[in-house]
CSV table of C-alpha atoms and ligand atoms in Angstrom, one decimal:
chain,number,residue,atom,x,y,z
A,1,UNK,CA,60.3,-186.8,103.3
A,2,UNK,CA,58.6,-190.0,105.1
A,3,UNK,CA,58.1,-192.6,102.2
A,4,UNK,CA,55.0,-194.3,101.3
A,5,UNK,CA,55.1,-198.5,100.5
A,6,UNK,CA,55.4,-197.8,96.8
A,7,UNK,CA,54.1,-201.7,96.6
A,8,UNK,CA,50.3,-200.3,97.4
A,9,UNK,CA,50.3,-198.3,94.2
A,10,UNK,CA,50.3,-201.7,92.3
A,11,UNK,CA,47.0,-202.7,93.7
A,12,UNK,CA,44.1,-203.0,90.8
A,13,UNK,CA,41.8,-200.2,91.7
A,14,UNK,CA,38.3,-200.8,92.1
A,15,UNK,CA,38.5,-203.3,94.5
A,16,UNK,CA,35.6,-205.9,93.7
A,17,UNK,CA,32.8,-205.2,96.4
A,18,UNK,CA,33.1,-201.5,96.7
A,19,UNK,CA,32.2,-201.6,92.8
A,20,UNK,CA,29.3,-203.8,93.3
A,21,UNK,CA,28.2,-201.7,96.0
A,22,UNK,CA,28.6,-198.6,93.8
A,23,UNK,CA,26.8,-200.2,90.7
A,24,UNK,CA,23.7,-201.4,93.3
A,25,UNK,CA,23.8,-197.6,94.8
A,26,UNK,CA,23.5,-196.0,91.2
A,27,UNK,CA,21.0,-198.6,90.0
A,28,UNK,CA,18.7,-197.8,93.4
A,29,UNK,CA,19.1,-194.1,93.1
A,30,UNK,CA,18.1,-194.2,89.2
A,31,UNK,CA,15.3,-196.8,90.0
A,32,UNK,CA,14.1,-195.9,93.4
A,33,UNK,CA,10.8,-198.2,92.6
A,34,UNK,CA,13.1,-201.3,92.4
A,35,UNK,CA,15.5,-200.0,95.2
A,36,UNK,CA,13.3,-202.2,97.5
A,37,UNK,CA,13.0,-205.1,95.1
A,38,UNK,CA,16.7,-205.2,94.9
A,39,UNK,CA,17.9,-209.2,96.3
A,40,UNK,CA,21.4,-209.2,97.3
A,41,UNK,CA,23.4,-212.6,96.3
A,42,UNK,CA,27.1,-210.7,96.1
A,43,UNK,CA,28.7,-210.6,99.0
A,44,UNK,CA,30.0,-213.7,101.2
A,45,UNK,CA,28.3,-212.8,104.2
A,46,UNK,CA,26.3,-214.5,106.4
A,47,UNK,CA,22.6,-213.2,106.9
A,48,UNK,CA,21.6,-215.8,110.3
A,49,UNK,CA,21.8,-215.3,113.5
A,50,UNK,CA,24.5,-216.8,116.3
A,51,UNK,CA,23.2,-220.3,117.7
A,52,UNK,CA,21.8,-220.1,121.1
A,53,UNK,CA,24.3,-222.2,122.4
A,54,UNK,CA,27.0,-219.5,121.6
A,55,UNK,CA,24.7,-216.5,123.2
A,56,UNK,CA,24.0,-217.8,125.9
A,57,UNK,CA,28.3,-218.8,126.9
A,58,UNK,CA,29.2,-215.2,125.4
A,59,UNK,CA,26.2,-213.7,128.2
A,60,UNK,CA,28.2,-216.2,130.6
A,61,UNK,CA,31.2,-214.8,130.3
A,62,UNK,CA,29.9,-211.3,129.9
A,63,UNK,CA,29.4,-212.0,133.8
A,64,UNK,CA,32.7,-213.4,134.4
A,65,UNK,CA,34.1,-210.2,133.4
A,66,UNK,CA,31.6,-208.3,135.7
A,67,UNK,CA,33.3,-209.7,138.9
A,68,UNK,CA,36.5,-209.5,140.3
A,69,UNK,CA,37.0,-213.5,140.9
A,70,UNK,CA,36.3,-214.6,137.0
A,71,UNK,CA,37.5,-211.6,135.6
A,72,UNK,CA,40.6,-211.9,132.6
A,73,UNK,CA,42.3,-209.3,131.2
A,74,UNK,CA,45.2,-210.0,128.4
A,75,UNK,CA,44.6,-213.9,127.5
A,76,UNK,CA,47.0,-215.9,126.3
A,77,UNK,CA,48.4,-214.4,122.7
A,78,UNK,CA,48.1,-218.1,121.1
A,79,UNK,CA,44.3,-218.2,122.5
A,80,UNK,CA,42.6,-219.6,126.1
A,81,UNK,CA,44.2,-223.3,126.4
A,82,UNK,CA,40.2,-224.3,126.8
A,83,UNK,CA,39.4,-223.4,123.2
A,84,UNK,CA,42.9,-224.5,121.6
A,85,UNK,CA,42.1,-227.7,123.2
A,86,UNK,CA,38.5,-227.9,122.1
A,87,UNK,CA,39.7,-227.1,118.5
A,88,UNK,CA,42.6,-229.6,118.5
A,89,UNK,CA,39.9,-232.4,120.1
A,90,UNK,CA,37.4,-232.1,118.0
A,91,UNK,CA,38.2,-230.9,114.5
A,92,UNK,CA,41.5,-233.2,114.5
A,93,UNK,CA,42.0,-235.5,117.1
A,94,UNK,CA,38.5,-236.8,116.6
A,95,UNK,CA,39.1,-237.3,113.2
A,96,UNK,CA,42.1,-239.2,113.6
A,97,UNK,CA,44.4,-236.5,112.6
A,98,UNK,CA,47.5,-235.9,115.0
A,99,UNK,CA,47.6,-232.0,115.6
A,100,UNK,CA,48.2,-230.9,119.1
A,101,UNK,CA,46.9,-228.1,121.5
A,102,UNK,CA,49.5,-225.6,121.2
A,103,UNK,CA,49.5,-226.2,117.2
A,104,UNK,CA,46.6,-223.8,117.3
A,105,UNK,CA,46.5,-220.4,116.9
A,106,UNK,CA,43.5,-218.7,117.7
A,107,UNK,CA,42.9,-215.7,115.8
A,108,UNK,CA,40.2,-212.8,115.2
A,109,UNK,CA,39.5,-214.1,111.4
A,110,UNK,CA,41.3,-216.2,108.6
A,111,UNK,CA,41.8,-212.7,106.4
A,112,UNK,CA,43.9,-211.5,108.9
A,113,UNK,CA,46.3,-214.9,109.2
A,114,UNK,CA,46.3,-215.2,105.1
A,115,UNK,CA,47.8,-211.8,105.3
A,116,UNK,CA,49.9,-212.2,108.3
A,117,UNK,CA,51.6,-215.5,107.5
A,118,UNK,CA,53.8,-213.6,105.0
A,119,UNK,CA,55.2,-212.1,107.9
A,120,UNK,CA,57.3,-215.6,108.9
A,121,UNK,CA,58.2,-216.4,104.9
A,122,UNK,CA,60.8,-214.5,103.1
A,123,UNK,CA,60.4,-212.1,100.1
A,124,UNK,CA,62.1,-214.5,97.4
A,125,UNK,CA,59.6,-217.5,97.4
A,126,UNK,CA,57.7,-218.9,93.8
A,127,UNK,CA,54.4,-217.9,94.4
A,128,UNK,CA,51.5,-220.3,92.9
A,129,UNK,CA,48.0,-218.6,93.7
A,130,UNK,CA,45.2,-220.2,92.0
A,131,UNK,CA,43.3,-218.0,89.1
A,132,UNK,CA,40.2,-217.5,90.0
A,133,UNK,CA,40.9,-216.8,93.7
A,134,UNK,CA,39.8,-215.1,96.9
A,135,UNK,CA,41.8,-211.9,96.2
A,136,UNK,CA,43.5,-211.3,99.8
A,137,UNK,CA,46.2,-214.1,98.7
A,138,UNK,CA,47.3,-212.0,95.5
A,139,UNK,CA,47.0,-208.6,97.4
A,140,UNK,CA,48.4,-209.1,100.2
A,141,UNK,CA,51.8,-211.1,98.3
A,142,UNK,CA,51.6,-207.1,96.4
A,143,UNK,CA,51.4,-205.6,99.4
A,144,UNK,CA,54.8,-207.2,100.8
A,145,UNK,CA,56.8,-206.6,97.7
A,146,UNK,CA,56.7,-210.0,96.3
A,147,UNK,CA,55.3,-209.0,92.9
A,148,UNK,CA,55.8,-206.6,90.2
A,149,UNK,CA,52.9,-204.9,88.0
A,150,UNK,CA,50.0,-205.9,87.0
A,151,UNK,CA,49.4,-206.3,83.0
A,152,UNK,CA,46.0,-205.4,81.5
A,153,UNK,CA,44.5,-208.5,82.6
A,154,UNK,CA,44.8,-208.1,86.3
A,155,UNK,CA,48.0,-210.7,86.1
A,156,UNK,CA,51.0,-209.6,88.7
A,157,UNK,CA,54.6,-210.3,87.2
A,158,UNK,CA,56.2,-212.5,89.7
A,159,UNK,CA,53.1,-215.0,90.5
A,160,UNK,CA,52.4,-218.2,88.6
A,161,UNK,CA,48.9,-218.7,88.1
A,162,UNK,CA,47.3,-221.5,88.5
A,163,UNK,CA,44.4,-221.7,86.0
A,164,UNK,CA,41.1,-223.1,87.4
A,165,UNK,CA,38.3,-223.9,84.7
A,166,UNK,CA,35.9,-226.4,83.8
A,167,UNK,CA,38.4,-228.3,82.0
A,168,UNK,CA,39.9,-229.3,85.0
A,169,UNK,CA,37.2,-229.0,87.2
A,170,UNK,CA,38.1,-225.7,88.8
A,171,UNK,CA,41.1,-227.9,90.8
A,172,UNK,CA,44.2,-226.7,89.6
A,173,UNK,CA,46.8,-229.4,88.3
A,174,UNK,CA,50.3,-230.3,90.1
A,175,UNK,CA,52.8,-227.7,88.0
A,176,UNK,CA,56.0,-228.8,86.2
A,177,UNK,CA,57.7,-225.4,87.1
A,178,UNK,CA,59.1,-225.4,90.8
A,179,UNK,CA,56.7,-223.2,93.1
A,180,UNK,CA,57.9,-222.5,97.2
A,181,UNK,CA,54.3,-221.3,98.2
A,182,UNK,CA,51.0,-222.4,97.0
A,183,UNK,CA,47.7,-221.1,98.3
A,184,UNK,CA,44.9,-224.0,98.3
A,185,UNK,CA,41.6,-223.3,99.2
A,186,UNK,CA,39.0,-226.1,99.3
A,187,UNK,CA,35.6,-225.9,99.2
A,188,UNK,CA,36.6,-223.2,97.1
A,189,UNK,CA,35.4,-219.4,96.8
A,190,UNK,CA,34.8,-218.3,94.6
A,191,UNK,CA,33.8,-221.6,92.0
A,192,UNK,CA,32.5,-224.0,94.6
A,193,UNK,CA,34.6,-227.1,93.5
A,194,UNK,CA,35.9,-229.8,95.8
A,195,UNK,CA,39.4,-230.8,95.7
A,196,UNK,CA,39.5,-235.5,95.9
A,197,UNK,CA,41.8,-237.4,98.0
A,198,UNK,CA,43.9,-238.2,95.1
A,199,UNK,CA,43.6,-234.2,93.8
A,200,UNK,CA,45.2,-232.9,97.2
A,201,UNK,CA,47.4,-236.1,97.5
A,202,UNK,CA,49.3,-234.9,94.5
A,203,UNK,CA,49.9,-231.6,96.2
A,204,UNK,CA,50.8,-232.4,99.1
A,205,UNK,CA,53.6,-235.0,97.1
A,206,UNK,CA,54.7,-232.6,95.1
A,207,UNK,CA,54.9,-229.8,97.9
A,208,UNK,CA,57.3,-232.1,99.7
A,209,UNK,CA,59.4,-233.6,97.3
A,210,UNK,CA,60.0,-229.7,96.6
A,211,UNK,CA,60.0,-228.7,99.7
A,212,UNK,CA,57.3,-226.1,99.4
A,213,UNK,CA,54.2,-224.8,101.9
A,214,UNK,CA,50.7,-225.3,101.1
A,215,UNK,CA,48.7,-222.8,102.5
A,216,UNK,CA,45.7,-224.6,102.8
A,217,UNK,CA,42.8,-222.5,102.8
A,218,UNK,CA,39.8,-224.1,104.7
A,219,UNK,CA,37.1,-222.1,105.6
A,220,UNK,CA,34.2,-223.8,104.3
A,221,UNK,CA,34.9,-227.5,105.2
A,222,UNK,CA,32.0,-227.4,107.2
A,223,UNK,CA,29.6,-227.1,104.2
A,224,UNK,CA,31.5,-231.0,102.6
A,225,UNK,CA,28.6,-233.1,102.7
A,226,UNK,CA,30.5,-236.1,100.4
A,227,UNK,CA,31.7,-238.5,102.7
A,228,UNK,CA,34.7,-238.9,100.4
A,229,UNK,CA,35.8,-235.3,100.2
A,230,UNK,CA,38.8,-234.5,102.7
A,231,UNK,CA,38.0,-231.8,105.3
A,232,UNK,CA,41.5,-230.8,106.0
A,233,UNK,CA,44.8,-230.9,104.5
A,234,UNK,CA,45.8,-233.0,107.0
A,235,UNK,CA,44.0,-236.1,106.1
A,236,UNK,CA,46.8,-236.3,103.4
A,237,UNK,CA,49.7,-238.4,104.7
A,238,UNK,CA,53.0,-236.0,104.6
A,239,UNK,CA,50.7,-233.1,105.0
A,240,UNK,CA,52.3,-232.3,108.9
A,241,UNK,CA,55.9,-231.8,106.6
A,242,UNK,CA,54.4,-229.0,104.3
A,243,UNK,CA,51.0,-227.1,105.0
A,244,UNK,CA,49.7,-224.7,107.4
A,245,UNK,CA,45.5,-224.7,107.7
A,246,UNK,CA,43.4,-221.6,108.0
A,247,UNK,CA,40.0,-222.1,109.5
A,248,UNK,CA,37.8,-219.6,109.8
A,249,UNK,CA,34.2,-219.7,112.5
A,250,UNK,CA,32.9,-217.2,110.4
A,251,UNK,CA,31.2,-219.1,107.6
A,252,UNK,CA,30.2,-222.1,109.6
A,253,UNK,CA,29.2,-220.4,113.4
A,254,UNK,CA,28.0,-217.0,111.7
A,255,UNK,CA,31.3,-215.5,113.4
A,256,UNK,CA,31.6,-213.1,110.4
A,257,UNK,CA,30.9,-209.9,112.4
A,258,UNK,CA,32.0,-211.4,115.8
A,259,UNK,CA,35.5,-212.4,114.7
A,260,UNK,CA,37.2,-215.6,115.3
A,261,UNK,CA,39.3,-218.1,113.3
A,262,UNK,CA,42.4,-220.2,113.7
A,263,UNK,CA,46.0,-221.3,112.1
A,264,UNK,CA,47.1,-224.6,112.6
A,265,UNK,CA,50.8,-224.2,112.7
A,266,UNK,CA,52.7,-228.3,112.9
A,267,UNK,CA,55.7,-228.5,114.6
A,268,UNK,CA,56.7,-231.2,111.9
A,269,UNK,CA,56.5,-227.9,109.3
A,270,UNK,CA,60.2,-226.8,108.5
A,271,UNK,CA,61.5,-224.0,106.2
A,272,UNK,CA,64.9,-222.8,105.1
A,273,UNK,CA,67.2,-220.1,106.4
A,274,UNK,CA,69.3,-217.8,104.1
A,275,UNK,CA,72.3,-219.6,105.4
A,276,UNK,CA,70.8,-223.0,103.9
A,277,UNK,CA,69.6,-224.6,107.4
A,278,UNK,CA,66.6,-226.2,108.1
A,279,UNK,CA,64.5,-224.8,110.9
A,280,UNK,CA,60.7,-225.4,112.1
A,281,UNK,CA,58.2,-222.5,111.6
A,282,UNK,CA,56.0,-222.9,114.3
A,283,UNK,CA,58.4,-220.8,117.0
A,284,UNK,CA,58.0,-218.1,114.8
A,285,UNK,CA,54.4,-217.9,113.7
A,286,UNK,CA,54.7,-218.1,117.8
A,287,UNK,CA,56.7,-215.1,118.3
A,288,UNK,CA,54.8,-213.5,115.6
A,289,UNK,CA,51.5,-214.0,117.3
A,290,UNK,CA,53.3,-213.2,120.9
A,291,UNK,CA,54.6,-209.7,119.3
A,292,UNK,CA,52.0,-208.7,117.1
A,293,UNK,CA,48.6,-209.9,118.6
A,294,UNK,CA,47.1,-209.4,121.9
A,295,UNK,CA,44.4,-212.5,121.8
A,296,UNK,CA,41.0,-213.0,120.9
A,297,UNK,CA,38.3,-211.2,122.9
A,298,UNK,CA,37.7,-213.8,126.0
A,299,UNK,CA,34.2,-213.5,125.4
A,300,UNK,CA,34.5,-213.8,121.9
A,301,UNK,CA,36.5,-217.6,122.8
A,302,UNK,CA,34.2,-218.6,125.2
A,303,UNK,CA,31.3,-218.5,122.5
A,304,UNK,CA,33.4,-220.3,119.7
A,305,UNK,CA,33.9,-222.9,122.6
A,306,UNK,CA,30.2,-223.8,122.4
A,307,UNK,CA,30.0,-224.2,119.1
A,308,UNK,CA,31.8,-227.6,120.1
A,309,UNK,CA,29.0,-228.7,122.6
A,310,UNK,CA,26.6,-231.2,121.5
A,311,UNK,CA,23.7,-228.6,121.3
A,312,UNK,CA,26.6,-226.3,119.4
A,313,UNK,CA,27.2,-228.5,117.0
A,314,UNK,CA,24.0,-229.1,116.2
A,315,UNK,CA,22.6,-225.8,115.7
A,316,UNK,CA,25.8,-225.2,113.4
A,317,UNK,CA,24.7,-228.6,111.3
A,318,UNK,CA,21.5,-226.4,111.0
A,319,UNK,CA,23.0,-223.2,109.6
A,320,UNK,CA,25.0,-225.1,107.2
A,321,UNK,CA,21.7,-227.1,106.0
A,322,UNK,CA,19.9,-223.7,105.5
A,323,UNK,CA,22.0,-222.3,103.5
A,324,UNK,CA,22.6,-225.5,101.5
A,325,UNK,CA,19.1,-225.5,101.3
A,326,UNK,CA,19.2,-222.1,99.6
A,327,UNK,CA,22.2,-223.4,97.2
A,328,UNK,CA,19.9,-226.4,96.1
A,329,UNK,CA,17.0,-223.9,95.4
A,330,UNK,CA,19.7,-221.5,93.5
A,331,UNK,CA,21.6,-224.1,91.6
A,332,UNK,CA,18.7,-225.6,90.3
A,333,UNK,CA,17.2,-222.5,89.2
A,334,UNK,CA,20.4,-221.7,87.4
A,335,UNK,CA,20.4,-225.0,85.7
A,336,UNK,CA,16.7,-224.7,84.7
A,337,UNK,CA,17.5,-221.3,83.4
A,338,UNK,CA,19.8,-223.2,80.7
A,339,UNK,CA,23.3,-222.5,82.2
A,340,UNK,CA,26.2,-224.6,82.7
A,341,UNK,CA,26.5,-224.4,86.4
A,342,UNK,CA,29.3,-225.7,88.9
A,343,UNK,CA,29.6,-226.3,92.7
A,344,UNK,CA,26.7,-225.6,95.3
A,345,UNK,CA,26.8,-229.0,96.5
A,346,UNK,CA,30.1,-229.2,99.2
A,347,UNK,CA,29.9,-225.4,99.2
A,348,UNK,CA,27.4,-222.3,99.7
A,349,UNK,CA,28.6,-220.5,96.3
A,350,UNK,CA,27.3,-221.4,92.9
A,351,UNK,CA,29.5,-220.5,89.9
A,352,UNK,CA,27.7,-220.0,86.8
A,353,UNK,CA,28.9,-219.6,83.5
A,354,UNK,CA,27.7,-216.5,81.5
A,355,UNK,CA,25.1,-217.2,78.5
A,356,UNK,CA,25.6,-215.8,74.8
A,357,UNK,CA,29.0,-214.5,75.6
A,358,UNK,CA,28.2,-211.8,77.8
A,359,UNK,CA,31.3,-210.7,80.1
A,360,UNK,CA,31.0,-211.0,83.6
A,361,UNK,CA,30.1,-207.7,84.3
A,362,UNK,CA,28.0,-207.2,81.6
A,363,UNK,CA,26.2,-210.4,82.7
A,364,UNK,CA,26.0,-208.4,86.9
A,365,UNK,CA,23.8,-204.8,85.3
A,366,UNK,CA,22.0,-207.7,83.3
A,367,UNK,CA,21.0,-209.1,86.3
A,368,UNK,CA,20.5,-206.0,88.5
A,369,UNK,CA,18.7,-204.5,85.9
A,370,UNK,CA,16.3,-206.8,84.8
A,371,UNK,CA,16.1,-208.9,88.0
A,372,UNK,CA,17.2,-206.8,90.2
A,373,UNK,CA,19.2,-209.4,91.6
A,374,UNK,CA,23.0,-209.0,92.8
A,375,UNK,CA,25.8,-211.6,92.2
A,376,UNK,CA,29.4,-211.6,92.0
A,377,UNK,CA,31.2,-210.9,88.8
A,378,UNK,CA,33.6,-213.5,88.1
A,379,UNK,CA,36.5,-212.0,86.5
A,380,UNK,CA,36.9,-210.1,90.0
A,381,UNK,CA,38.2,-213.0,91.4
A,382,UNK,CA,40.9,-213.1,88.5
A,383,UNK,CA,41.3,-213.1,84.5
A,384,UNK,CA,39.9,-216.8,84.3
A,385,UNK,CA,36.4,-215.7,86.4
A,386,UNK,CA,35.7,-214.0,83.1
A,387,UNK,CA,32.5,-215.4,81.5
A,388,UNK,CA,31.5,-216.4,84.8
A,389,UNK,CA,29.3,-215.1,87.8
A,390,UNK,CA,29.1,-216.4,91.6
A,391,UNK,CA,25.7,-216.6,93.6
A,392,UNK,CA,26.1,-216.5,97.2
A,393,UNK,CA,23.6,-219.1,99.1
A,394,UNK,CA,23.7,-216.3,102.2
A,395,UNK,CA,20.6,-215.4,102.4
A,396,UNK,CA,16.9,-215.8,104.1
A,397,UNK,CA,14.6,-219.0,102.5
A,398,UNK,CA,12.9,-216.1,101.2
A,399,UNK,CA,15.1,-214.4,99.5
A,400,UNK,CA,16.6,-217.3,97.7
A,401,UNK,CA,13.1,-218.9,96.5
A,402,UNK,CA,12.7,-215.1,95.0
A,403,UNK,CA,16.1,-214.7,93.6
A,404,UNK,CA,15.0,-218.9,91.7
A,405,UNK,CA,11.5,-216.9,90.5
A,406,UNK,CA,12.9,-214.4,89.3
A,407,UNK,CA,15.8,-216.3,87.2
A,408,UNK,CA,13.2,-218.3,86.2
A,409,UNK,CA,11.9,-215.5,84.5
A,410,UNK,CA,14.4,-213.9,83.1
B,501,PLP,C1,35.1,-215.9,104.3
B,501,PLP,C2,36.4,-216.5,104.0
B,501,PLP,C3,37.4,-216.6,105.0
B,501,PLP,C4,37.1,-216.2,106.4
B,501,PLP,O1,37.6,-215.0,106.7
B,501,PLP,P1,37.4,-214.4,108.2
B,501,PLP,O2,38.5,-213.3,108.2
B,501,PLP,O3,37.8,-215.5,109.1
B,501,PLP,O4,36.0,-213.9,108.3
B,501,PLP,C5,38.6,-217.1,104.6
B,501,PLP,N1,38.9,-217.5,103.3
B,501,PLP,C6,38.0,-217.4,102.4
B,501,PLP,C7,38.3,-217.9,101.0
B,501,PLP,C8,36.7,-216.9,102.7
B,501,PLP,O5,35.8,-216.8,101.7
C-alpha cells in the first residue's frame, strides 16, 4: 500500500489561526449582537490597498500580454533580469552592500522559500529555531524528517531552542552548543524586537567560525525606523560566508494576496558534501528553482518593479507610516492599560505580556469576550509566547483608535 510521510503526523494539531478563527466563529454565533462589533488584531495581514504606482505597471503589463509583440510566456525561473536587477540596485547596492543580480531569486512569497530551502541542506544539520517563532521554520524542519516528537509543551526532540524573553530582550544569545542551521528573523514576528549591530555581529561570528547558515529572516525591514538598526544580514561583515536573506513584498508593498518575495542566495555561501568537500550553494538553490519553480507571474514582477520608482517608494514609506501609526496608537493603549509591553516601534506587532497570570489563551476569550477584540495568543508561536499576546498594527485608523478605546476600557 502507497505510504503516507509518517513525519506529518508529528505536526501539533490546531494549527494557531484556524483556532482563532474557530474561537471568533463560536463567539459570533453565540453573540450575534457583538458579531459586528468584533475588531480583528490576529492575523498578519495587510488590510491597504496596492500603491497606485504598482496598479497602474501591473494594468501596463496586463496589455503587454494582450499583444503578440510584448507578450511573455514562461519567464526566466530565477525572475525577469529587470526586477532581479532593481532588487539587487536598490535594496543592496545602494546601500553599500555587494550582492549581485543573479544572487536574487525572485519568488511568489518568503513562506514558500523558508520551506523550500530545506530542499538544498541535508537531513543531519543542528537545528537552532528561536522560541517564540514564526511557526513555518519548526514545521516545515517536521515536515522533512529532521525532528522527532513533540513533548507536551509543543517542544520537537531534535531542535535547540533558542529562548527569546524579556530577559534578553526577545534576541536570542550566541549558543555554547554547536548549531549548523539557525533561523533569524529580525524585526521579529511575533515579539517585535530588533536585533543591534553588535547582536547580529555575534551571529554572524559565531556562524562562521562554525561554519553554519543563518537563515536570516527579513520580512519586515521596511518597518526599521532606528537609524542604527541593520536592515539586512548583510551589513554584518562575513555575512556573504554564512547567511541566505528572505525578503518578502508582502508586508511592505501589501503583496500579501498578490504574491511576491525574494531569496538572496551569495555565491561566497559554501556548504559541505557527505564526502567532506567544500562546495557553494548557490548552483543548487539554482537548479532547485530551475526544476521546481516556473517564475513569478510577469505581471505580478512588473508591479513589484514599481515599487522601486520614486513615486513607488514613496507610497510604500506611506503604508509603513500608517500602520506604524496604528502601532503608536496600540502600544500606547497597552501601556496605559498597565502592561508591560515590547516592540511596536521597528515593527507593526506589539507583544504584550499577560496581566494577573492569565495564560495566553485565557488572556484571547478575555479579550474577545469582553472587548470583542482579536489578538494572537502567544504560546502559539512556541512554549516561551506563554503569558504573552501579539496585536497586529494591520488594520484601518479606525479600527485601531477603537481597538485603544476599548482597551482603555477594559
Ligand atoms: C509575513 C511573513 C513573511 C512573508 O511571507 P510571504 O509568503 O512572502 O507572504 C515571512 N516571514 C515572516 C516572519 C512573516 O511574518
Amino acid at each position: 500500500m502507497v505510504q503516507l510521510n509518517d513525519n506529518y503526523l508529528k505536526l501539533k494539531a490546531g494549527y494557531l489561526f484556524p483556532e482563532i478563527a474557530r474561537r471568533v466563529k463560536a463567539f459570533c454565533s453565540a453573540n450575534p449582537e457583538a458579531a459586528a462589533r468584533v475588531i480583528r488584531c490576529g492575523i498578519g495581514d495587510v488590510t491597504e490597498p496596492l500603491p497606485p504606482a504598482v496598479i497602474a505597471a501591473m494594468h501596463k503589463a496586463v496589455d503587454d500580454m494582450a499583444a503578440r509583440e510584448t507578450f511573455r510566456g514562461y519567464g526566466p525561473e530565477q525572475g525577469h533580469e529587470f526586477l532581479r536587477h532593481a532588487i539587487a540596485q536598490n535594496d543592496y547596492r545602494d546601500h553599500g552592500l555587494d550582492v549581485a543580480d543573479d544572487e536574487i531569486f525572485v519568488s511568489d512569497g518568503s513562506k514558500c522559500d523558508c520551506g523550500n530551502i530545506l530542499d538544498i541542506l541535508g537531513h543531519g544539520n543542528r537545528l537552532g529555531i528561536t522560541d517564540p517563532v514564526y511557526p513555518v521554520y519548526v514545521d516545515t524542519n517536521v515536515m522533512a524528517g529532521h525532528t522527532g516528537e513533540a513533548n507536551e509543551a509543543g517542544a520537537y526532540a531534535g531542535i535547540h531552542y533558542l529562548p527569546c524573553d524579556a530577559a534578553n530582550g526577545f534576541v536570542p544569545e550566541v549558543p555554547t552548543e554547536k548549531l549548523d542551521v539557525i533561523y533569524l528573523c529580525f524585526p521579529n514576528n511575533p515579539t517585535g524586537a530588533t536585533a543591534s549591530r553588535a547582536q547580529l555581529t555575534a551571529w554572524v561570528e559565531y556562524a562562521r567560525s562554525h561554519q553554519a547558515l543563518i537563515l536570516f529572516d527579513a520580512a519586515y525591514e521596511a518597518y526599521i525606523s532606528d537609524p542604527a538598526v541593520p536592515h539586512s544580514i548583510y551589513e554584518i561583515p562575513g555575512a556573504r560566508e554564512c547567511a541566505i536573506e528572505f525578503r518578502s513584498f508582502s508586508k511592505n508593498g501589501g503583496f500579501t494576496g498578490t504574491r511576491c518575495a525574494f531569496t538572496v542566495v551569495p555565491k561566497t555561501l559554501l556548504a559541505a558534501t557527505a564526502t567532506g568537500g567544500r562546495l557553494p550553494l548557490h548552483p543548487l538553490w539554482n537548479r532547485r528553482m530551475s526544476t521546481k519553480f516556473n517564475g513569478v507571474s510577469y505581471i505580478v514582477q512588473r508591479g513589484v518593479e514599481a515599487l522601486y520608482t520614486p513615486e513607488g517608494k514613496q507610497q510604500v514609506r506611506g503604508l509603513i507610516d500608517h500602520y506604524m501609526g496604528n502601532a503608536a496608537i496600540l502600544r500606547t493603549a497597552a501601556q496605559k492599560a498597565g502592561l508591560p509591553v515590547f516592540g511596536g516601534v521597528n515593527a507593526p506587532y506589539i507583544w504584550v505580556a499577560t496581566p494577573d497570570g492569565f495564560t495566553s489563551w485565557e488572556m484571547f476569550d478575555r479579550m474577545l469576550c469582553l472587548a470583542n477584540v482579536v489578538i494572537t495568543p502567544g504560546s502559539g508561536f512556541g512554549s516561551k509566547g506563554e503569558g504573552y499576546f501579539r496585536i497586529s498594527a494591520f488594520n484601518s485608523r479606525a479600527n485601531a483608535e477603537e481597538f485603544a478605546r476599548r482597551i482603555a476600557a477594559l
